[in-house]
Short mmCIF file of N, CA, C and O in Angstrom, two decimals:
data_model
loop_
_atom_site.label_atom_id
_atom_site.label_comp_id
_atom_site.label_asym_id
_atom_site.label_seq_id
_atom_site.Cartn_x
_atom_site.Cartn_y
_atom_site.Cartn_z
N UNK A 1 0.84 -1.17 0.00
CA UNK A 1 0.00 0.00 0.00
C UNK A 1 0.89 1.24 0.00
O UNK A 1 1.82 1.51 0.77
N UNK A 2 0.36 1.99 -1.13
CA UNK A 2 1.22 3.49 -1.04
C UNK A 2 0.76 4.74 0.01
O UNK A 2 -0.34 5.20 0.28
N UNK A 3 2.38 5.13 0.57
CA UNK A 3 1.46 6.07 1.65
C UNK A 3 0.53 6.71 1.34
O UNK A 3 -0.41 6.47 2.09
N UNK A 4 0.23 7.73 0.26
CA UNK A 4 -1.59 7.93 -0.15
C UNK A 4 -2.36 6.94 0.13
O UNK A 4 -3.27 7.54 0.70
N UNK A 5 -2.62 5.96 0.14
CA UNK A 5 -3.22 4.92 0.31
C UNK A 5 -3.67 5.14 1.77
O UNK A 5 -4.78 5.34 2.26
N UNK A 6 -2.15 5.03 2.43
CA UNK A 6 -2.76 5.15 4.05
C UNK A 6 -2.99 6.20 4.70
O UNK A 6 -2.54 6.16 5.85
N UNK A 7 -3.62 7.33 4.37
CA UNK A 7 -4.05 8.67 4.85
C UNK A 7 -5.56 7.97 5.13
O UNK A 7 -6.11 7.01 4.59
N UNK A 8 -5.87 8.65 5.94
CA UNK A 8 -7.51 8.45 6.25
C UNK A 8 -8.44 9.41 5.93
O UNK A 8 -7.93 10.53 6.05
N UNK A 9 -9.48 9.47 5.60
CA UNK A 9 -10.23 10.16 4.81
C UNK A 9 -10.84 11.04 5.86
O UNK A 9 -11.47 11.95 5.32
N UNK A 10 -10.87 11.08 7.17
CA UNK A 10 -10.82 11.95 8.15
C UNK A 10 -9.75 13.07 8.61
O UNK A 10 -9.99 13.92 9.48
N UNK A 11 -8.09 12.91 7.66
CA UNK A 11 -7.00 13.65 7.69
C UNK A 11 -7.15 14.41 6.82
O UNK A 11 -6.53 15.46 6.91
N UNK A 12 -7.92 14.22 5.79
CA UNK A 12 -7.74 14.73 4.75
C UNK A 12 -8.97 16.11 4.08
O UNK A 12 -10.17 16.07 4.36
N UNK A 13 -8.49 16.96 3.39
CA UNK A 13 -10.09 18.13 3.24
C UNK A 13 -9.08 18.38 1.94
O UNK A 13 -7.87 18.56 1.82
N UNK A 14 -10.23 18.30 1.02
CA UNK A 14 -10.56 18.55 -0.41
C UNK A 14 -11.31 19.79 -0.95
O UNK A 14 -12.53 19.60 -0.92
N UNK A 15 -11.00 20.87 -1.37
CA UNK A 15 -12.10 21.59 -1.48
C UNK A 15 -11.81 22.06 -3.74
O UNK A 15 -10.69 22.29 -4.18
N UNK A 16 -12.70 22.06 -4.36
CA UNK A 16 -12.92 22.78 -5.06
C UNK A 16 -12.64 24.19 -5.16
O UNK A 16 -13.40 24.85 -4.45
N UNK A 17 -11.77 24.90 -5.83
CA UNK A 17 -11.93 26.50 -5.08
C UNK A 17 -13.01 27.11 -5.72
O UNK A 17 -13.33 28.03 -4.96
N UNK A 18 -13.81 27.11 -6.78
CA UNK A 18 -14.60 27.34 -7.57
C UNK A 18 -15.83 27.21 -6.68
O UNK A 18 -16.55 28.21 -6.67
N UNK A 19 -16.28 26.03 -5.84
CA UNK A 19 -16.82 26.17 -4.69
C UNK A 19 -17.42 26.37 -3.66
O UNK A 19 -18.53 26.02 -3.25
N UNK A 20 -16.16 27.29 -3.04
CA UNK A 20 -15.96 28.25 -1.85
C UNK A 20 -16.85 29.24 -2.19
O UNK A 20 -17.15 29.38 -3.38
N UNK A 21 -17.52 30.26 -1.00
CA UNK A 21 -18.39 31.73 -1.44
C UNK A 21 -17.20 32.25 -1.70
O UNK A 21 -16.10 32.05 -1.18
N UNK A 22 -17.73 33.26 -2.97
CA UNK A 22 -16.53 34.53 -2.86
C UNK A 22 -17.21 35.51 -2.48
O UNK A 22 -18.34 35.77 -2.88
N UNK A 23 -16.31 36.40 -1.37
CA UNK A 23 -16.60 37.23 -0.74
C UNK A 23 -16.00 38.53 -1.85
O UNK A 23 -14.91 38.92 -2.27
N UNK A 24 -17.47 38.90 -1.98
CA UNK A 24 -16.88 40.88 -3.03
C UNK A 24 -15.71 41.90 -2.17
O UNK A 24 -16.12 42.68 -1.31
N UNK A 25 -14.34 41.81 -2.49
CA UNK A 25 -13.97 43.03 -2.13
C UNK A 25 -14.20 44.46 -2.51
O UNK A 25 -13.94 45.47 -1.85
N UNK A 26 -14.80 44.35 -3.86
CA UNK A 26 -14.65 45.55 -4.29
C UNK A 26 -15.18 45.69 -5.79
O UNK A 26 -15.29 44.61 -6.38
N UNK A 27 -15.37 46.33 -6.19
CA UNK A 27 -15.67 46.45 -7.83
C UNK A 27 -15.25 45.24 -8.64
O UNK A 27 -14.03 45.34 -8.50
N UNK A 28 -15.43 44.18 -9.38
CA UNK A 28 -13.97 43.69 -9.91
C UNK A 28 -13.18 42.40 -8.90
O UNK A 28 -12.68 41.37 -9.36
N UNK A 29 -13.24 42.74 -7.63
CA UNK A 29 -12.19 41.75 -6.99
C UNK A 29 -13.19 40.88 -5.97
O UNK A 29 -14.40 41.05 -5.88
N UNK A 30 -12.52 40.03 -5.32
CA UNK A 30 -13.50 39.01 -5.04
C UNK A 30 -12.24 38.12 -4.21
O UNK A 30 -11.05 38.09 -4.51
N UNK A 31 -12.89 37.45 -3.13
CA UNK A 31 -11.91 36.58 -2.61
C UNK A 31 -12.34 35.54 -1.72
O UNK A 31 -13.16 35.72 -0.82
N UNK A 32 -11.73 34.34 -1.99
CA UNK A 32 -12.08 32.98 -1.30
C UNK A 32 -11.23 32.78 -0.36
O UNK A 32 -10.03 32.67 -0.63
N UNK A 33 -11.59 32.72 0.65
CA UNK A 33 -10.72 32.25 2.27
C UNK A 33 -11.04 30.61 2.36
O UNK A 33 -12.10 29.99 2.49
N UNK A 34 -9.51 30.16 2.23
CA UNK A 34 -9.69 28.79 2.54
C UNK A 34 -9.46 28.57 3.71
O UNK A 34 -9.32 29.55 4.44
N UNK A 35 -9.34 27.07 4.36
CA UNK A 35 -8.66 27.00 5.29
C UNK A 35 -7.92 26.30 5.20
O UNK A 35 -7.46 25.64 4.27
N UNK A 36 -7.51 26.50 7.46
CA UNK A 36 -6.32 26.48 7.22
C UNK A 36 -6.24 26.41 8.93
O UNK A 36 -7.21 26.77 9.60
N UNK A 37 -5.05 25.95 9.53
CA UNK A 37 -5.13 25.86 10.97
C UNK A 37 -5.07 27.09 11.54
O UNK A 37 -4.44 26.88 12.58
N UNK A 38 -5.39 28.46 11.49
CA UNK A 38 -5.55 29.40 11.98
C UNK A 38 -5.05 30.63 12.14
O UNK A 38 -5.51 31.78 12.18
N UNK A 39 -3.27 29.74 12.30
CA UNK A 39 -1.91 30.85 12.76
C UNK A 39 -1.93 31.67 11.04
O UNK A 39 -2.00 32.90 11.08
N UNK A 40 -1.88 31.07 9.70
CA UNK A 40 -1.97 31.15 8.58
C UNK A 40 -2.89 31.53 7.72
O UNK A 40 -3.52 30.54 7.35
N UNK A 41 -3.39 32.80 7.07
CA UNK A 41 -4.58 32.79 6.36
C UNK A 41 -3.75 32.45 5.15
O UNK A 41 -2.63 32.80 4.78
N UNK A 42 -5.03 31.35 4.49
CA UNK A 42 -4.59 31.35 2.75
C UNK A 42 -5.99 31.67 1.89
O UNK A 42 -7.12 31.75 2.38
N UNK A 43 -5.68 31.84 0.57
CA UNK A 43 -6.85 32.55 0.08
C UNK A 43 -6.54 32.64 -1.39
O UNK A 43 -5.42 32.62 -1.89
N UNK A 44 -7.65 32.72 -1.97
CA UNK A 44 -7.32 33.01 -3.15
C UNK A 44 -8.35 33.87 -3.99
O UNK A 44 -9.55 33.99 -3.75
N UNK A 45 -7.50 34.54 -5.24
CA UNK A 45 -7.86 36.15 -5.12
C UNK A 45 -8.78 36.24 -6.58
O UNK A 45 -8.15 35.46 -7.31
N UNK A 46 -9.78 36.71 -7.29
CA UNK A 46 -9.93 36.88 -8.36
C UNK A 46 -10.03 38.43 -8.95
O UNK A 46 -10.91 39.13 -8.46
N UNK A 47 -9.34 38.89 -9.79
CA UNK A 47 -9.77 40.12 -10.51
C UNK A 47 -10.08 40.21 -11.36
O UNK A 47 -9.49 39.54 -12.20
N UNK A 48 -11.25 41.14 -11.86
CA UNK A 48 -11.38 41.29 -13.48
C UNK A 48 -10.94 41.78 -14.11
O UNK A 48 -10.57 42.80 -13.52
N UNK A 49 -10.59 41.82 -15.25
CA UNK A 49 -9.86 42.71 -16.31
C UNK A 49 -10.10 44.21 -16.16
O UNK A 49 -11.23 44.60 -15.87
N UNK A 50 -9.15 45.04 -16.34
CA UNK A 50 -9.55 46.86 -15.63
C UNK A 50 -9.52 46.83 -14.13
O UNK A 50 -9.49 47.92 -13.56
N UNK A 51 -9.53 45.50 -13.28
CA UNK A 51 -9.56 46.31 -11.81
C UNK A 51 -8.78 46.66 -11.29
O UNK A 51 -7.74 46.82 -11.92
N UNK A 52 -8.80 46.98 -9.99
CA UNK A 52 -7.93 47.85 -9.06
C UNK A 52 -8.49 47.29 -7.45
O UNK A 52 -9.64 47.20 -7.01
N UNK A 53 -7.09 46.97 -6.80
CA UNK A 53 -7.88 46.41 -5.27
C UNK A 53 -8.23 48.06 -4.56
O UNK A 53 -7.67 49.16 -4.53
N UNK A 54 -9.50 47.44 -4.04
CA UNK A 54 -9.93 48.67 -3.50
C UNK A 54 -9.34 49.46 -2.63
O UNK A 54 -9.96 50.52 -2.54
N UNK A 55 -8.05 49.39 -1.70
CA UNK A 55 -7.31 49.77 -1.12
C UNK A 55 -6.07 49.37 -0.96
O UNK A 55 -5.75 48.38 -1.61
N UNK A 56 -5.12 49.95 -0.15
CA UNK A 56 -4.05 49.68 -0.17
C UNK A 56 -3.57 48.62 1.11
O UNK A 56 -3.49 48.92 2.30
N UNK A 57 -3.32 47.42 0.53
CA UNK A 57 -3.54 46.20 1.34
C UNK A 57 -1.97 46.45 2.39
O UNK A 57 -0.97 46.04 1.81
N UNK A 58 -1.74 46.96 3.58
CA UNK A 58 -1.01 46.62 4.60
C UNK A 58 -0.72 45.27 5.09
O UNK A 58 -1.64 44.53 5.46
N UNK A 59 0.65 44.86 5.11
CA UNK A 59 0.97 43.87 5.65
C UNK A 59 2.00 43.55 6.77
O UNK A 59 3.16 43.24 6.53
N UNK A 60 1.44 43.67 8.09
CA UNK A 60 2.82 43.80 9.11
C UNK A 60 3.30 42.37 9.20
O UNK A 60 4.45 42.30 9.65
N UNK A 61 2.86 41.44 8.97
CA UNK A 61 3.79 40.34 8.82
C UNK A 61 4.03 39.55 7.35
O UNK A 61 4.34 38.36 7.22
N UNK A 62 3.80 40.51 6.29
CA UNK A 62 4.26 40.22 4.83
C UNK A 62 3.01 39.70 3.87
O UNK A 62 1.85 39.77 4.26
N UNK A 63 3.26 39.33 2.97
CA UNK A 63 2.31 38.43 2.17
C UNK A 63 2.78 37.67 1.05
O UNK A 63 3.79 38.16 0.54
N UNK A 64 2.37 36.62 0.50
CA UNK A 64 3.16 35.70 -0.21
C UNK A 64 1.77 35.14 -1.68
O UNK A 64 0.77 34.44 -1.53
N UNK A 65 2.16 35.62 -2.61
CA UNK A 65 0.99 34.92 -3.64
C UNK A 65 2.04 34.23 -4.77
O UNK A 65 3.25 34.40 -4.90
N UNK A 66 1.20 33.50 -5.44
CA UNK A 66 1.56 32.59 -7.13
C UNK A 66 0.48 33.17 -8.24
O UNK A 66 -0.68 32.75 -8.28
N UNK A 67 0.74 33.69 -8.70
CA UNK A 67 0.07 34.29 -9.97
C UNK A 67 -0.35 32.64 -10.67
O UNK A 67 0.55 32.01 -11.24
N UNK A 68 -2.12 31.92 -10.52
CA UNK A 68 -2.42 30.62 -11.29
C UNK A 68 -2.78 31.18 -12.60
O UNK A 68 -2.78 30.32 -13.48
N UNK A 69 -3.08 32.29 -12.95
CA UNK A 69 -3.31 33.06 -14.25
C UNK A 69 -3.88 34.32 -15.00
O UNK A 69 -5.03 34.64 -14.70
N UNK A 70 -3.33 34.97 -15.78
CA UNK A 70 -3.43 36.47 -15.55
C UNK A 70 -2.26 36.87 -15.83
O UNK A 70 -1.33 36.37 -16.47
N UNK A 71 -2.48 38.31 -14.99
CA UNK A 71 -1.46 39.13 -15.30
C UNK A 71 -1.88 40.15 -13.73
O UNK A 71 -2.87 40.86 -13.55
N UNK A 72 -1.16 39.97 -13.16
CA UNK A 72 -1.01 40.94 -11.67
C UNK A 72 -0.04 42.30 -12.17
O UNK A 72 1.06 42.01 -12.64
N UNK A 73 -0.38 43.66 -12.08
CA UNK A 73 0.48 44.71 -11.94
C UNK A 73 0.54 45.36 -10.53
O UNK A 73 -0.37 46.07 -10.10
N UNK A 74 1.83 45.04 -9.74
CA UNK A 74 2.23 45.85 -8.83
C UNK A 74 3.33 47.28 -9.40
O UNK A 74 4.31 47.11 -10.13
N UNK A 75 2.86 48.69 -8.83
CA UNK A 75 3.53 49.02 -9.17
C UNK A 75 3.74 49.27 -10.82
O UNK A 75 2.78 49.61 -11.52
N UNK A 76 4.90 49.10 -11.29
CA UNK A 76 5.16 49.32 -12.67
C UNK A 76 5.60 48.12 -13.19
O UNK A 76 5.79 48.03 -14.41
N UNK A 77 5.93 46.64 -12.01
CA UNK A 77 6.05 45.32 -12.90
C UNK A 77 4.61 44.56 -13.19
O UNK A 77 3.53 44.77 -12.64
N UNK A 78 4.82 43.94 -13.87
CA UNK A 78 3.79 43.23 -14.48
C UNK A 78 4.57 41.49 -14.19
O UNK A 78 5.63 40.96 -14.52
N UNK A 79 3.61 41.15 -13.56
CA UNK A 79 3.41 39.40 -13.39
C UNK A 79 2.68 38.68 -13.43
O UNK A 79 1.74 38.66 -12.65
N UNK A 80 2.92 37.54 -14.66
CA UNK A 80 2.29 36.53 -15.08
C UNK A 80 2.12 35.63 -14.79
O UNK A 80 2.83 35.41 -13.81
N UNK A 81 1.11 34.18 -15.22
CA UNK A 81 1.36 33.37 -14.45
C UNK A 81 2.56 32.26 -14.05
O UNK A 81 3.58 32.49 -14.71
N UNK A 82 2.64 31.70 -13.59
CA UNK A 82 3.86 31.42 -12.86
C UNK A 82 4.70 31.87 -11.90
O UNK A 82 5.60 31.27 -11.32
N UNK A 83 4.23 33.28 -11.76
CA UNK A 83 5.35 34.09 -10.66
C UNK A 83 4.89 34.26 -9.26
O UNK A 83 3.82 34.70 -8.84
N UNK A 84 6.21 33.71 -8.46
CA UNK A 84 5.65 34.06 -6.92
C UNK A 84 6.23 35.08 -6.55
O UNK A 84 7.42 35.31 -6.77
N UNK A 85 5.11 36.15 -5.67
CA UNK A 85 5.71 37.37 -5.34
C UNK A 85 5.55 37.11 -3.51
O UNK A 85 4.72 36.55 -2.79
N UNK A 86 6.63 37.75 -3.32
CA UNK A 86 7.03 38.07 -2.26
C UNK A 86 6.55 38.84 -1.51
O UNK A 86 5.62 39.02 -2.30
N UNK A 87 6.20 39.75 -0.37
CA UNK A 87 6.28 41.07 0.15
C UNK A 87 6.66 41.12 1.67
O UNK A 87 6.00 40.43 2.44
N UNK A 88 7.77 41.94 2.20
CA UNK A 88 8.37 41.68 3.44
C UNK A 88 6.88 42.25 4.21
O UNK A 88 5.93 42.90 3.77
N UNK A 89 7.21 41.63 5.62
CA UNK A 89 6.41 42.67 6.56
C UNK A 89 6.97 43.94 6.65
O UNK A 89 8.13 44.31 6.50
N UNK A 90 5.91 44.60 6.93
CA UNK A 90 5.90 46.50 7.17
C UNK A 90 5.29 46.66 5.89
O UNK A 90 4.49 47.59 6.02
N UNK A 91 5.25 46.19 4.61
CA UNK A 91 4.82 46.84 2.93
C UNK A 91 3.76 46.85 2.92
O UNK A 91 3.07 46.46 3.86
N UNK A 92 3.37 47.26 1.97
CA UNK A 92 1.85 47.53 1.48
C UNK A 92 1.85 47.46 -0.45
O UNK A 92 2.78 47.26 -1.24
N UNK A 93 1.02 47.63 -0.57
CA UNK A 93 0.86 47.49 -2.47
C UNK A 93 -0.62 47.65 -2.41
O UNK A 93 -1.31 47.65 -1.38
N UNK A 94 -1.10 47.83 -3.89
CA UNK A 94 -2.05 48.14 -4.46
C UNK A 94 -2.14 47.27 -6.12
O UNK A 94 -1.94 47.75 -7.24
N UNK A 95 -2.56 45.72 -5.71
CA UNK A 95 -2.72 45.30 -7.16
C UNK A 95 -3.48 46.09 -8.01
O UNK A 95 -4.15 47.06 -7.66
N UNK A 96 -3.35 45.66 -9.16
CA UNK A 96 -4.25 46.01 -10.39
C UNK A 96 -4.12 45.20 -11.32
O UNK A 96 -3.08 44.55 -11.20
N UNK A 97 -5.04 44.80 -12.68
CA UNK A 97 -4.93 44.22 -13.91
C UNK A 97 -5.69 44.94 -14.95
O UNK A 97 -6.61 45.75 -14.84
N UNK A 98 -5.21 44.56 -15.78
CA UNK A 98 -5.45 44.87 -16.89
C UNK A 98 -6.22 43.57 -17.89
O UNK A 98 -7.12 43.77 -18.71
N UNK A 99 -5.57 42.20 -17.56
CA UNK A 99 -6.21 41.12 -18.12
C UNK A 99 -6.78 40.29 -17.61
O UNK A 99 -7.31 39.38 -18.23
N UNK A 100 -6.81 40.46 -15.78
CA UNK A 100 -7.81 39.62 -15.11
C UNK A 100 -6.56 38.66 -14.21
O UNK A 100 -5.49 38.18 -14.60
N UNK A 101 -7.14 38.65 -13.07
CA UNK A 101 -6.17 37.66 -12.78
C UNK A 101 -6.54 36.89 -11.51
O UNK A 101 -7.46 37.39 -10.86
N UNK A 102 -5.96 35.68 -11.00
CA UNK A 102 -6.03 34.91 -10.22
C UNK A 102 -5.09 34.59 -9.38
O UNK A 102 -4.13 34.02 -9.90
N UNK A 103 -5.01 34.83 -7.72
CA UNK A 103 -3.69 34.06 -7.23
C UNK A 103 -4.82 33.55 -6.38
O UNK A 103 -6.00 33.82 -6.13
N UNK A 104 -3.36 32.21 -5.86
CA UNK A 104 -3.41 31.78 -4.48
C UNK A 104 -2.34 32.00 -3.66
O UNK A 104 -1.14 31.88 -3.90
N UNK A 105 -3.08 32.44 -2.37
CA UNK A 105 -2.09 33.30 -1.70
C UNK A 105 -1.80 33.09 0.05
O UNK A 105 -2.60 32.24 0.45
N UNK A 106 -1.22 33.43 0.80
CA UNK A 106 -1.03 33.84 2.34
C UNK A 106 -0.11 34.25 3.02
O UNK A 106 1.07 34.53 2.80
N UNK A 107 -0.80 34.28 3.91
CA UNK A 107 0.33 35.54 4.85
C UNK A 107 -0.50 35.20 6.31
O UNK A 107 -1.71 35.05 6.45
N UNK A 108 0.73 35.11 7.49
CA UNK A 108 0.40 35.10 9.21
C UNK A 108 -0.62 36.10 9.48
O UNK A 108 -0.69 37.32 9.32
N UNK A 109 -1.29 35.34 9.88
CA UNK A 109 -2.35 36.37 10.95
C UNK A 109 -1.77 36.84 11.65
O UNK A 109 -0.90 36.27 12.31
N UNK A 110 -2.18 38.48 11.79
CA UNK A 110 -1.42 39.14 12.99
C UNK A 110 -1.74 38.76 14.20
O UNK A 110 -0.98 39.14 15.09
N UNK A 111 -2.64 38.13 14.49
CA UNK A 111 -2.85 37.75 16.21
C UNK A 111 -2.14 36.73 16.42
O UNK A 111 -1.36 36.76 17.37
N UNK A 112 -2.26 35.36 15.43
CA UNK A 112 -1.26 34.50 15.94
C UNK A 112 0.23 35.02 15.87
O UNK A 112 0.97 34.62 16.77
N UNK A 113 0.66 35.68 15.10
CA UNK A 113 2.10 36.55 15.35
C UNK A 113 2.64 37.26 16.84
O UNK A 113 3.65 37.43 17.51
N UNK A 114 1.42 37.50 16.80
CA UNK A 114 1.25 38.18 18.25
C UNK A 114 1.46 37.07 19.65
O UNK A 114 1.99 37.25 20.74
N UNK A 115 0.97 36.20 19.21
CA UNK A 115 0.74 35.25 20.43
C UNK A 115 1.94 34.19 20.35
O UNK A 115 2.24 33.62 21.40
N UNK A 116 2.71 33.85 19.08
CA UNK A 116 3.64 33.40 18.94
C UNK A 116 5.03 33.91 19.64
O UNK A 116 6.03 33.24 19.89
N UNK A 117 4.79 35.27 19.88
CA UNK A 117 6.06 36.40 19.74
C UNK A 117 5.70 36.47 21.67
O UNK A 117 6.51 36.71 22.56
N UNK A 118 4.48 36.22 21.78
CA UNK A 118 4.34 36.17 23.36
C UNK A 118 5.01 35.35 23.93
O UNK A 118 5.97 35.65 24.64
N UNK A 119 4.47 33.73 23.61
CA UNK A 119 5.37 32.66 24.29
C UNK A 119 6.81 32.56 23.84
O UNK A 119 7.38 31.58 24.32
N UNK A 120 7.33 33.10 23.28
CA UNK A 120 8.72 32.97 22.72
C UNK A 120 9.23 34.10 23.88
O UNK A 120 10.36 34.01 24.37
N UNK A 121 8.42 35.01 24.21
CA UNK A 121 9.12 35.86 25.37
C UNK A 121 9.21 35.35 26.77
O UNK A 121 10.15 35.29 27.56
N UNK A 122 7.79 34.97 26.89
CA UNK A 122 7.64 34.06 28.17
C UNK A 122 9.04 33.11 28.30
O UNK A 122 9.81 33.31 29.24
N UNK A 123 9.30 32.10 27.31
CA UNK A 123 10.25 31.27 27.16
C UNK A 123 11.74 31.75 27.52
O UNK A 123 12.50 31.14 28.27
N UNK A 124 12.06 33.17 26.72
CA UNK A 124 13.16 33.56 27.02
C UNK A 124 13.68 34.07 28.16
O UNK A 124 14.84 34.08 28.55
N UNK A 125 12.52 34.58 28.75
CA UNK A 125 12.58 34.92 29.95
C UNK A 125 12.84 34.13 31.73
O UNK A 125 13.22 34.45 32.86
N UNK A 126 12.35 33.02 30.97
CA UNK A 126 12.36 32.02 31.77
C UNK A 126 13.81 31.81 32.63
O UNK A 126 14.75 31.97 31.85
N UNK A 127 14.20 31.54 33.78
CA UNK A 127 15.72 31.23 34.42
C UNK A 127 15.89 30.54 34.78
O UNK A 127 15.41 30.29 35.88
N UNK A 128 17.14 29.24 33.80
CA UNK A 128 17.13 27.81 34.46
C UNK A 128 17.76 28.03 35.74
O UNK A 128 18.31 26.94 35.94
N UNK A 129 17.92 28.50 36.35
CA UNK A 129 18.91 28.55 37.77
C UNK A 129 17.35 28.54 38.52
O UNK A 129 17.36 28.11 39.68
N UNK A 130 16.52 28.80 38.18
CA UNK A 130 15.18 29.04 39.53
C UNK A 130 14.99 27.71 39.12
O UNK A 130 14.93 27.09 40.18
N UNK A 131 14.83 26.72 37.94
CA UNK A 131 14.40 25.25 38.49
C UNK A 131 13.45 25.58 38.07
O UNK A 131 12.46 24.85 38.13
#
């Protein structure tokens, strides 16, 4: 038996993304929240040809997408499909297209960042000499 084989059909979640509700951001844009264990949002994005995300998306702990098809313009580059873009935490951007486009995407929830960055203090703080 191949390990696929031995996954249990209770480990496992399948979803269609086509699917999922899409939630309207905005004129044009639209977005499916998958899941996901919590600390992580992932999602995936649709635009129509001519749009513009309705605001300027802030990211204090970054964001990470794959262009599945289209054409994403950040800025003055243009990315097609195949390309994974990056964005550090602290940035912000303002997609747009011109031919429509699709990612799948994510980036840390700021609360679990938050709560991660807690016990890591708790931890450091800690003094093996007290036992």
């Amino acid at each position: 038996m191949g390990r696929l084989d031995a996954i249990s059909i209770s480990t496992l979640q399948a979803s269609l993304i086509d699917d999922i509700p899409a939630v309207r951001v905005g004129h044009g844009c639209s977005r499916r929240d998958l899941s996901s264990d919590g600390s992580v949002r992932v999602w995936v994005v649709d635009m129509e040809p001519g749009s513009t995300w309705p605001y300027v998306d802030d990211h204090d702990t970054g964001e990470h997408y794959y262009v599945i098809e289209g054409e994403v313009i950040e800025g003055h580059a243009r990315h097609g499909a195949g390309t994974y873009v990056r964005f550090l935490p602290g940035t912000s951007h303002r997609p747009r297209t011109e031919t429509g486009v699709r990612l799948f995407g994510f980036n840390l929830d700021p609360a679990a960042l938050g709560a991660a960055r807690e016990a890591a203090s708790r931890a450091h703080r800690f003094n093996y000499s007290q036992g």
